[in-house]
Amino acid sequence: MKDCVVLYPAPGMGHIVSMVELGKLILRHHNHQFSITILLTTGPFDTSATTSYINHISQTNPSITFHHFPSISVSLDTSPNRSGAAIAFEFIRFNDPNLRDALQAISRTSTVRALLIDFFCTSALHVASNLNIPTYYFFTSGAALLAAFLYLPTIHNQTTESFKDLTTTLLKFPGLPQIRGSHMPEPLLDRDDQAYHDMIFFASHLPKSKGIIVNTFESLEPKAVKAIAEGICVPSAPTPPVYYTGPLIADADDRTGEGVSNCLAWLDAQPSRSVVFLCFGTRGTFSVAQIKEIAIGLEKSGHRFLWVVRIPPSDENSKAEEPDLDALLPEGFLERTQGRGLVVKSWAPQVAVLSRESVGGFVTHCGWNSVLEAVCAGVPMVAWPLYSEQHMNKAVLVEDLKLAIPMEQSDENGLVSAGEVEKRVRELMGSEEGRALRRRSKEMRENAMAAWTEFGSSMTAFTELAQSWQRA
C-alpha cells in the first residue's frame, strides 16, 4: 500500500490555502513516497471563494485528493449569547465522527504515515490516537504566536481576569514583545466564553503531538525560535519537535479571481517603488466613516496607491456583491486621484501585486499569510491589525523584526484619522525610516530565499520531518 499523509485544515480560506501549500510542498519533494489527501468539512463556513479555489487546485494539482465530509447530523447551538468562535469550534468537534470514518476509509487502501491538523482541529488528536496514526500540528501562523500559545496555559493559571479587562496590563510571553491583554485574539478575550476554554484546551494539547510544523523560517523570528527551543514556553512538559518549514505562500496564479485584469497593467505603468498597496484580507472590512478617512489620507499624502475596498459590514446583508465606490468615497475623490491612484473592488491578486517592481509599500492587516507574502517580495509594511492574532503579529513586526511601522488608532472607537493615514504613508514611502525598512525588508527577502536552498534551515527541517514520517 502507498504511504499517505492526510491534512486536516480548519474551515476558512487562510487555513485551507496554507494547508494546500503544505500539501504541494510535500508532493514537490516526496511525490514518489507520499500521496496527499486533504479533508474538508461541509457546512456553514463554506464560501463561493473557497469552493472556486478548491476547484482550481483540483484541476491544476491532480495529485492532491480532496475528501469532503458529509454534513454533520447534529445541529449547532447558535443561541445569541454564544460567540462565533465557540460555534465554529463546536462545528469542528462535531466532525470528529466524519474524521474517524475518513481515516478508516483511507487506511483501507493506504498506510497513513501522518495526520497534519490545524490548531483549531485539536479534537482530532484523540481520534487519530485511537487509530494509531501519528499526529502533527501545522501551525499556520508564525513562531511568535506558537511561543505565545505554548505558554498560554501558564498565563491562564496566573490570572482569573478576562483579557478584555486587562486594557493597561502588559502580558509577558517568552520570545515576544509585551502585549496588552485586550489585544489578545478574540476567542481568548472573555473567560466566560466557551471559546476561551476551547483555546486553552487546544494550547495545552500542542505538546502532546508528535511535532509542530510552523509556516515561518528561523531567521525571520529568532527570539521566538530560541524561546521555544530552550523549553521555557512549556515549563511543565517536554516541547515536541518543531519544524520551521516556511515561507509557504500561495502561487500567484492560484488565487486569481475575475476582474483582476487592469490593476497589474496599471502597476506596470508606474515608476519603481512608487505605489503603496492597501489590502486587508478576505475578512478585512471598514465602516463607511473609516473608508472616507483612508481616502482623504491617501489623497493628501500625494503618493501613488492601489487600494482594495470591500463592502462595509453595515452593507454586507445587502444584495450588492461589489462596493458602491461613489457612495463610499468622498465626492470627487476618484476624479481627483485619477492617474496616481487606483481603487479596486473587493479583491486583488496580492502575491502578484506585491511582486511588481512599482510597489514600494504595503498597508496590511498583519494576517500571517500577508506578512509572509510581503517578506518574500521584500516590501516594507504599515501594520494595521484588525482581528484575530494580528495585534500580536504587529508587535513582532514593529518592535522585533523592524519590518513595519505602526498605524495608530486615534479614538476610543478605533477610528484611524486621515491625518494618521497620510503620516504613515509618507513615512513608509518617503522618510529615512521608510528607507531603512526597505533595506531591512530586502535583506529578509534574501533570508527567505536562503531558507529553501540545499542546506537552508527550512529545507533541513522539512527533510527531517519527512524522515520522521518514514520511520512512523
Coordinates of C-alpha atoms in Angstrom, one line a residue:
M1 CA 0.0 0.0 0.0
K2 CA 1.2 3.5 -0.8
D3 CA 2.1 5.8 2.1
C4 CA -0.3 8.7 2.6
V5 CA -0.1 12.0 4.5
V6 CA -3.5 13.4 5.5
L7 CA -4.1 17.1 6.0
Y8 CA -7.0 18.5 8.0
P9 CA -7.4 22.3 7.9
A10 CA -9.9 24.3 9.8
P11 CA -12.6 25.9 7.7
G12 CA -11.7 29.3 6.3
M13 CA -9.7 30.4 3.2
G14 CA -6.5 31.4 5.1
H15 CA -6.3 28.0 6.8
I16 CA -7.1 26.0 3.7
V17 CA -4.7 27.9 1.5
S18 CA -1.8 27.2 3.9
M19 CA -2.6 23.5 4.1
V20 CA -2.8 23.2 0.3
E21 CA 0.6 24.9 0.1
L22 CA 2.0 22.4 2.6
G23 CA 0.5 19.5 0.5
K24 CA 2.1 20.9 -2.7
L25 CA 5.4 21.2 -0.9
I26 CA 5.3 17.6 0.2
L27 CA 4.5 16.4 -3.3
R28 CA 7.2 18.6 -4.8
H29 CA 9.9 16.9 -2.7
H30 CA 8.4 13.5 -2.0
N31 CA 6.0 12.8 -4.8
H32 CA 7.2 9.1 -5.1
Q33 CA 6.9 8.4 -1.3
F34 CA 3.6 10.0 -0.2
S35 CA 0.2 10.7 -1.6
I36 CA -1.7 13.7 -0.2
T37 CA -5.3 13.8 0.9
I38 CA -6.9 17.0 2.3
L39 CA -10.0 16.6 4.4
L40 CA -12.6 19.3 4.2
T41 CA -15.7 19.9 6.4
T42 CA -19.0 20.7 4.8
G43 CA -21.2 23.3 6.4
P44 CA -22.0 26.9 7.2
F45 CA -18.4 28.2 6.8
D46 CA -18.1 27.3 3.1
T47 CA -18.0 30.2 0.8
S48 CA -18.0 30.6 -3.0
A49 CA -14.4 31.8 -2.9
T50 CA -13.3 28.7 -1.0
T51 CA -15.2 26.5 -3.5
S52 CA -13.7 28.1 -6.5
Y53 CA -10.2 28.0 -5.0
I54 CA -10.5 24.2 -4.3
N55 CA -11.9 23.6 -7.8
H56 CA -8.9 25.4 -9.2
I57 CA -6.4 23.4 -7.1
S58 CA -8.1 20.2 -8.1
Q59 CA -7.6 21.0 -11.8
T60 CA -4.1 22.3 -11.5
N61 CA -2.8 19.8 -8.9
P62 CA -4.5 16.4 -9.7
S63 CA -2.1 14.6 -7.2
I64 CA -3.9 16.3 -4.3
T65 CA -7.1 14.4 -3.3
F66 CA -9.8 16.4 -1.6
H67 CA -12.1 14.4 0.7
H68 CA -15.3 16.3 1.6
F69 CA -17.0 15.3 4.8
P70 CA -20.8 14.8 4.7
S71 CA -22.8 17.4 6.6
I72 CA -22.9 16.9 10.4
S73 CA -26.0 15.2 11.7
V74 CA -26.4 17.3 14.8
S75 CA -27.5 20.9 14.9
L76 CA -25.2 23.6 16.3
D77 CA -26.1 25.7 19.3
T78 CA -26.3 29.2 17.6
S79 CA -28.1 30.9 20.5
P80 CA -27.3 34.7 20.6
N81 CA -25.2 34.5 23.7
R82 CA -22.6 32.2 22.0
S83 CA -19.6 33.7 20.2
G84 CA -18.9 32.9 16.6
A85 CA -15.7 31.2 17.6
A86 CA -17.4 28.9 20.1
I87 CA -19.9 27.9 17.4
A88 CA -17.0 27.3 14.9
F89 CA -15.0 25.2 17.4
E90 CA -18.1 23.1 18.2
F91 CA -18.7 22.6 14.5
I92 CA -15.2 21.2 14.1
R93 CA -15.6 19.0 17.1
F94 CA -18.9 17.6 15.8
N95 CA -17.0 16.5 12.7
D96 CA -14.9 14.0 14.7
P97 CA -17.0 11.0 13.6
N98 CA -16.6 12.2 10.0
L99 CA -12.8 12.4 10.6
R100 CA -12.7 8.8 12.0
D101 CA -14.7 7.5 9.1
A102 CA -12.4 9.2 6.6
L103 CA -9.2 8.0 8.2
Q104 CA -10.5 4.4 8.4
A105 CA -11.6 4.6 4.7
I106 CA -8.2 5.9 3.6
S107 CA -6.4 3.3 5.7
R108 CA -8.1 0.5 3.7
T109 CA -6.1 1.5 0.6
S110 CA -3.1 3.4 2.0
T111 CA -0.8 3.5 5.0
V112 CA -1.4 6.8 6.8
R113 CA 2.0 7.9 7.9
A114 CA 0.9 11.2 9.5
L115 CA -2.2 13.3 10.1
L116 CA -1.4 17.0 10.0
I117 CA -4.0 19.1 11.8
D118 CA -4.8 22.8 12.2
F119 CA -4.6 24.2 15.7
F120 CA -8.4 24.6 15.8
C121 CA -8.8 20.9 14.9
T122 CA -7.2 19.7 18.2
S123 CA -10.1 17.3 18.9
A124 CA -8.7 15.2 16.0
L125 CA -5.8 14.2 18.3
H126 CA -7.8 11.6 20.2
V127 CA -9.5 10.3 17.0
A128 CA -6.1 9.7 15.4
S129 CA -4.6 8.3 18.6
N130 CA -7.3 5.7 18.7
L131 CA -6.4 4.7 15.2
N132 CA -2.6 4.7 16.0
I133 CA -2.0 7.5 13.5
P134 CA 0.9 9.9 14.4
T135 CA -0.5 13.4 14.5
Y136 CA 1.4 16.7 13.9
Y137 CA 0.1 20.3 14.1
F138 CA 0.5 22.5 11.2
F139 CA 0.6 26.0 12.7
T140 CA -0.4 28.4 10.1
S141 CA 0.9 31.5 12.0
G142 CA 4.5 32.3 12.9
A143 CA 6.9 31.2 15.7
A144 CA 5.9 34.1 17.9
L145 CA 2.3 33.1 18.1
L146 CA 3.3 29.5 18.7
A147 CA 5.5 30.6 21.6
A148 CA 2.5 32.5 23.0
F149 CA 0.1 29.6 22.6
L150 CA 2.6 27.1 24.1
Y151 CA 2.8 29.5 27.1
L152 CA -0.9 30.2 27.2
P153 CA -1.9 27.6 29.9
T154 CA 0.8 29.1 32.2
I155 CA -0.7 32.6 31.7
H156 CA -4.2 31.2 32.2
N157 CA -3.1 29.9 35.7
Q158 CA -1.6 33.3 36.6
T159 CA -4.8 35.3 36.5
T160 CA -8.5 34.9 37.0
E161 CA -9.4 38.0 35.0
S162 CA -10.6 38.1 31.4
F163 CA -8.0 39.5 29.0
K164 CA -10.6 42.0 27.6
D165 CA -10.5 43.7 31.0
L166 CA -6.7 44.0 31.0
T167 CA -6.6 47.2 28.9
T168 CA -3.5 48.5 30.5
T169 CA -1.8 45.3 31.7
L170 CA 1.0 44.0 29.5
L171 CA 1.3 40.3 29.2
K172 CA 4.8 38.7 29.1
F173 CA 5.2 35.8 26.7
P174 CA 8.7 34.2 26.2
G175 CA 10.2 35.4 22.9
L176 CA 7.7 38.1 22.2
P177 CA 7.3 41.9 22.9
Q178 CA 4.9 42.6 25.7
I179 CA 1.3 42.8 24.6
R180 CA -1.8 44.4 26.1
G181 CA -4.2 41.8 27.4
S182 CA -7.1 43.3 25.4
H183 CA -5.1 42.8 22.2
M184 CA -5.2 39.0 22.5
P185 CA -7.1 37.1 19.8
E186 CA -10.9 37.5 20.2
P187 CA -11.6 33.9 21.3
L188 CA -9.3 34.5 24.3
L189 CA -10.8 37.8 25.5
D190 CA -13.7 36.6 27.6
R191 CA -13.2 33.9 30.2
D192 CA -16.9 33.4 30.3
D193 CA -16.9 32.5 26.6
Q194 CA -16.7 28.7 25.8
A195 CA -14.3 29.7 23.0
Y196 CA -11.8 30.8 25.7
H197 CA -11.8 27.4 27.3
D198 CA -11.6 25.7 23.9
M199 CA -8.4 27.8 23.1
I200 CA -6.8 26.7 26.4
F201 CA -7.7 23.1 25.6
F202 CA -6.1 23.5 22.1
A203 CA -3.0 25.2 23.5
S204 CA -2.5 22.6 26.3
H205 CA -2.5 19.8 23.7
L206 CA 0.2 21.2 21.4
P207 CA 2.9 19.4 23.5
K208 CA 1.0 16.1 23.1
S209 CA 1.5 15.9 19.4
K210 CA 4.4 14.2 17.5
G211 CA 5.6 17.5 16.3
I212 CA 4.7 21.1 15.2
I213 CA 5.2 22.3 11.7
V214 CA 5.4 26.2 11.5
N215 CA 4.9 28.4 8.5
T216 CA 8.0 30.6 9.2
F217 CA 11.7 30.4 8.8
E218 CA 14.2 30.6 11.6
S219 CA 16.0 33.8 10.7
L220 CA 12.7 35.7 10.5
E221 CA 11.8 35.1 14.2
P222 CA 15.0 34.3 16.1
K223 CA 13.8 35.3 19.5
A224 CA 10.6 33.2 19.4
V225 CA 12.5 30.2 17.9
K226 CA 15.1 30.5 20.7
A227 CA 12.5 30.7 23.5
I228 CA 10.7 27.6 22.1
A229 CA 14.0 25.6 21.7
E230 CA 15.0 26.4 25.3
G231 CA 11.8 24.9 26.6
I232 CA 10.7 28.0 28.6
C233 CA 7.3 28.2 26.7
V234 CA 6.2 24.8 28.2
P235 CA 7.6 24.8 31.7
S236 CA 5.8 21.6 32.8
A237 CA 6.4 19.2 29.9
P238 CA 8.8 18.5 27.1
T239 CA 8.3 20.6 23.9
P240 CA 7.8 18.3 20.9
P241 CA 10.0 18.7 17.8
V242 CA 9.3 21.9 16.0
Y243 CA 9.8 22.1 12.2
Y244 CA 10.1 25.6 10.7
T245 CA 9.4 24.9 7.0
G246 CA 8.3 28.4 5.7
P247 CA 7.8 30.6 4.0
L248 CA 4.8 28.8 2.3
I249 CA 2.8 31.2 0.3
A250 CA 0.2 30.7 -2.4
D251 CA 1.3 30.6 -6.0
A252 CA 0.5 33.9 -7.7
D253 CA -1.9 32.2 -10.2
D254 CA -3.7 30.1 -7.6
R255 CA -6.0 32.8 -6.3
T256 CA -6.8 34.6 -9.5
G257 CA -10.3 36.0 -9.4
E258 CA -12.4 37.7 -12.1
G259 CA -11.7 41.4 -12.7
V260 CA -8.0 41.3 -11.9
S261 CA -7.0 42.4 -15.4
N262 CA -6.3 46.1 -15.3
C263 CA -4.7 46.5 -11.8
L264 CA -1.5 44.6 -12.8
A265 CA -1.3 46.5 -16.1
W266 CA -1.7 49.8 -14.2
L267 CA 1.0 48.9 -11.8
D268 CA 3.4 48.0 -14.6
A269 CA 3.0 51.6 -15.9
Q270 CA 4.1 53.2 -12.6
P271 CA 7.6 54.2 -11.6
S272 CA 9.7 51.8 -9.5
R273 CA 8.8 51.6 -5.8
S274 CA 6.3 54.4 -6.1
V275 CA 3.0 52.7 -5.2
V276 CA 1.6 52.0 -1.8
F277 CA -0.7 48.9 -1.8
L278 CA -3.6 48.8 0.7
C279 CA -5.3 45.4 1.3
F280 CA -6.8 43.9 4.4
G281 CA -7.6 40.3 3.8
T282 CA -10.8 38.4 3.0
R283 CA -12.4 39.5 6.3
G284 CA -10.9 43.0 6.5
T285 CA -13.8 45.4 6.2
F286 CA -14.1 49.0 7.4
S287 CA -17.0 51.3 8.3
V288 CA -18.1 54.0 5.8
A289 CA -16.5 56.6 8.1
Q290 CA -13.2 54.8 8.1
I291 CA -13.2 54.3 4.3
K292 CA -13.6 58.1 4.0
E293 CA -10.7 58.8 6.4
I294 CA -8.4 56.4 4.4
A295 CA -9.4 58.2 1.1
I296 CA -8.7 61.7 2.5
G297 CA -5.3 60.5 3.9
L298 CA -4.3 58.9 0.7
E299 CA -5.2 61.9 -1.3
K300 CA -3.3 64.3 1.0
S301 CA -0.2 62.0 1.0
G302 CA 0.4 62.8 -2.6
H303 CA 1.7 59.2 -3.2
R304 CA 0.5 56.7 -5.8
F305 CA -1.7 54.0 -4.4
L306 CA -3.6 50.8 -5.2
W307 CA -6.4 50.3 -2.7
V308 CA -8.7 47.3 -2.3
V309 CA -12.1 48.4 -1.0
R310 CA -14.6 45.9 0.3
I311 CA -18.3 46.2 1.2
P312 CA -18.6 47.8 4.7
P313 CA -20.0 45.5 7.5
S314 CA -23.3 47.5 7.5
D315 CA -23.9 46.7 3.9
E316 CA -22.9 43.0 3.9
N317 CA -26.5 41.9 4.1
S318 CA -27.5 43.9 1.0
K319 CA -27.8 42.2 -2.3
A320 CA -24.8 44.1 -3.8
E321 CA -21.8 41.8 -4.5
E322 CA -19.5 44.8 -5.0
P323 CA -19.0 48.0 -3.1
D324 CA -20.6 51.2 -4.5
L325 CA -17.5 53.4 -4.7
D326 CA -19.4 56.6 -5.5
A327 CA -21.4 56.2 -2.2
L328 CA -18.4 55.2 -0.1
L329 CA -15.7 57.6 -1.2
P330 CA -15.6 61.4 -0.7
E331 CA -17.2 63.3 -3.6
G332 CA -14.8 63.8 -6.5
F333 CA -12.1 61.5 -4.9
L334 CA -11.8 59.2 -7.9
E335 CA -11.6 62.1 -10.3
R336 CA -9.0 64.0 -8.3
T337 CA -6.8 61.0 -7.8
Q338 CA -7.2 59.6 -11.4
G339 CA -3.8 58.6 -12.8
R340 CA -1.9 58.3 -9.5
G341 CA -4.4 56.1 -7.7
L342 CA -6.4 53.0 -8.5
V343 CA -9.3 51.7 -6.3
V344 CA -10.1 48.0 -6.9
K345 CA -13.4 46.5 -5.7
S346 CA -13.2 43.6 -3.2
W347 CA -10.1 41.7 -4.3
A348 CA -6.7 42.0 -6.0
P349 CA -4.1 39.2 -6.7
Q350 CA -2.0 40.1 -3.7
V351 CA 1.1 37.9 -4.4
A352 CA 1.3 39.2 -8.0
V353 CA 0.8 42.8 -6.8
L354 CA 3.5 42.6 -4.2
S355 CA 6.0 41.2 -6.6
R356 CA 5.6 44.2 -9.0
E357 CA 8.6 46.5 -9.3
S358 CA 6.3 49.6 -8.8
V359 CA 5.1 48.5 -5.4
G360 CA 7.1 50.2 -2.6
G361 CA 5.0 49.7 0.5
F362 CA 2.1 47.6 1.9
V363 CA -0.6 48.7 4.3
T364 CA -1.7 45.4 5.8
H365 CA -4.0 43.9 8.5
C366 CA -1.0 41.7 9.5
G367 CA -2.6 38.3 8.7
W368 CA 0.3 35.9 8.7
N369 CA -0.1 34.8 5.0
S370 CA 0.0 38.5 4.0
V371 CA 3.1 39.1 6.2
L372 CA 4.9 36.2 4.5
E373 CA 3.9 37.4 1.1
A374 CA 5.3 40.9 1.8
V375 CA 8.5 39.4 3.3
C376 CA 9.0 37.2 0.2
A377 CA 8.5 40.2 -2.0
G378 CA 10.9 42.4 0.1
V379 CA 8.1 45.0 0.6
P380 CA 8.0 47.1 3.8
M381 CA 4.8 47.4 5.7
V382 CA 2.5 49.7 7.7
A383 CA 0.9 47.4 10.3
W384 CA -2.9 48.0 10.8
P385 CA -4.2 44.9 12.7
L386 CA -7.9 44.3 12.7
Y387 CA -8.8 40.9 14.3
S388 CA -7.5 37.5 15.4
E389 CA -3.8 37.3 16.3
Q390 CA -3.0 40.4 14.2
H391 CA -2.1 42.7 17.1
M392 CA 0.5 40.2 18.2
N393 CA 1.9 40.0 14.7
K394 CA 2.0 43.8 14.6
A395 CA 4.0 43.9 17.8
V396 CA 6.6 41.4 16.4
L397 CA 6.8 43.2 13.0
V398 CA 7.3 46.6 14.5
E399 CA 9.3 46.0 17.7
D400 CA 11.3 42.9 17.0
L401 CA 11.7 42.5 13.2
K402 CA 11.7 46.2 12.2
L403 CA 9.8 45.3 9.0
A404 CA 6.8 47.6 9.7
I405 CA 5.7 50.9 11.1
P406 CA 2.5 51.0 13.2
M407 CA -0.8 52.6 12.3
E408 CA -2.1 54.1 15.5
Q409 CA -5.8 54.3 16.3
S410 CA -7.0 57.8 17.0
D411 CA -10.0 57.5 19.3
E412 CA -11.9 55.1 21.6
N413 CA -14.0 53.8 18.7
G414 CA -10.9 52.6 16.9
L415 CA -11.1 55.0 14.1
V416 CA -7.8 55.9 12.4
S417 CA -7.8 59.5 11.2
A418 CA -7.0 60.8 7.8
G419 CA -4.0 62.6 9.3
E420 CA -2.6 59.3 10.7
V421 CA -3.1 57.6 7.3
E422 CA -1.3 60.4 5.5
K423 CA 1.5 60.5 8.0
R424 CA 2.2 56.8 7.9
V425 CA 2.0 56.6 4.1
R426 CA 4.5 59.5 3.8
E427 CA 6.7 57.8 6.4
L428 CA 6.7 54.5 4.6
M429 CA 7.2 55.9 1.1
G430 CA 9.5 58.9 1.6
S431 CA 11.2 59.1 5.0
E432 CA 14.6 57.9 6.2
E433 CA 12.9 55.3 8.4
G434 CA 11.0 54.1 5.4
R435 CA 14.2 53.6 3.5
A436 CA 15.7 51.7 6.5
L437 CA 12.6 49.5 6.5
R438 CA 13.1 48.9 2.8
R439 CA 16.7 47.8 3.2
R440 CA 15.7 45.5 6.1
S441 CA 12.9 44.0 4.0
K442 CA 15.2 43.4 1.1
E443 CA 17.6 41.5 3.5
M444 CA 14.8 39.4 4.9
R445 CA 13.7 38.5 1.4
E446 CA 17.1 37.1 0.8
N447 CA 16.9 35.2 4.1
A448 CA 13.6 33.8 3.0
M449 CA 15.1 32.5 -0.3
A450 CA 18.2 31.2 1.5
A451 CA 16.0 29.1 3.9
W452 CA 15.0 26.9 1.0
T453 CA 18.4 26.4 -0.6
E454 CA 20.0 23.0 -0.4
F455 CA 21.3 23.3 3.2
G456 CA 19.0 26.1 4.3
S457 CA 17.1 25.9 7.6
S458 CA 13.7 25.2 6.2
M459 CA 14.9 22.6 3.7
T460 CA 16.8 20.9 6.5
A461 CA 13.8 20.9 8.8
F462 CA 11.5 19.6 6.1
T463 CA 13.8 16.8 5.3
E464 CA 13.9 15.8 9.0
L465 CA 10.1 16.0 9.1
A466 CA 9.7 13.6 6.1
Q467 CA 12.2 11.2 7.6
S468 CA 10.1 11.1 10.8
W469 CA 7.1 10.0 8.7
Q470 CA 9.0 7.3 7.0
R471 CA 10.1 5.9 10.4
A472 CA 6.5 6.0 11.7

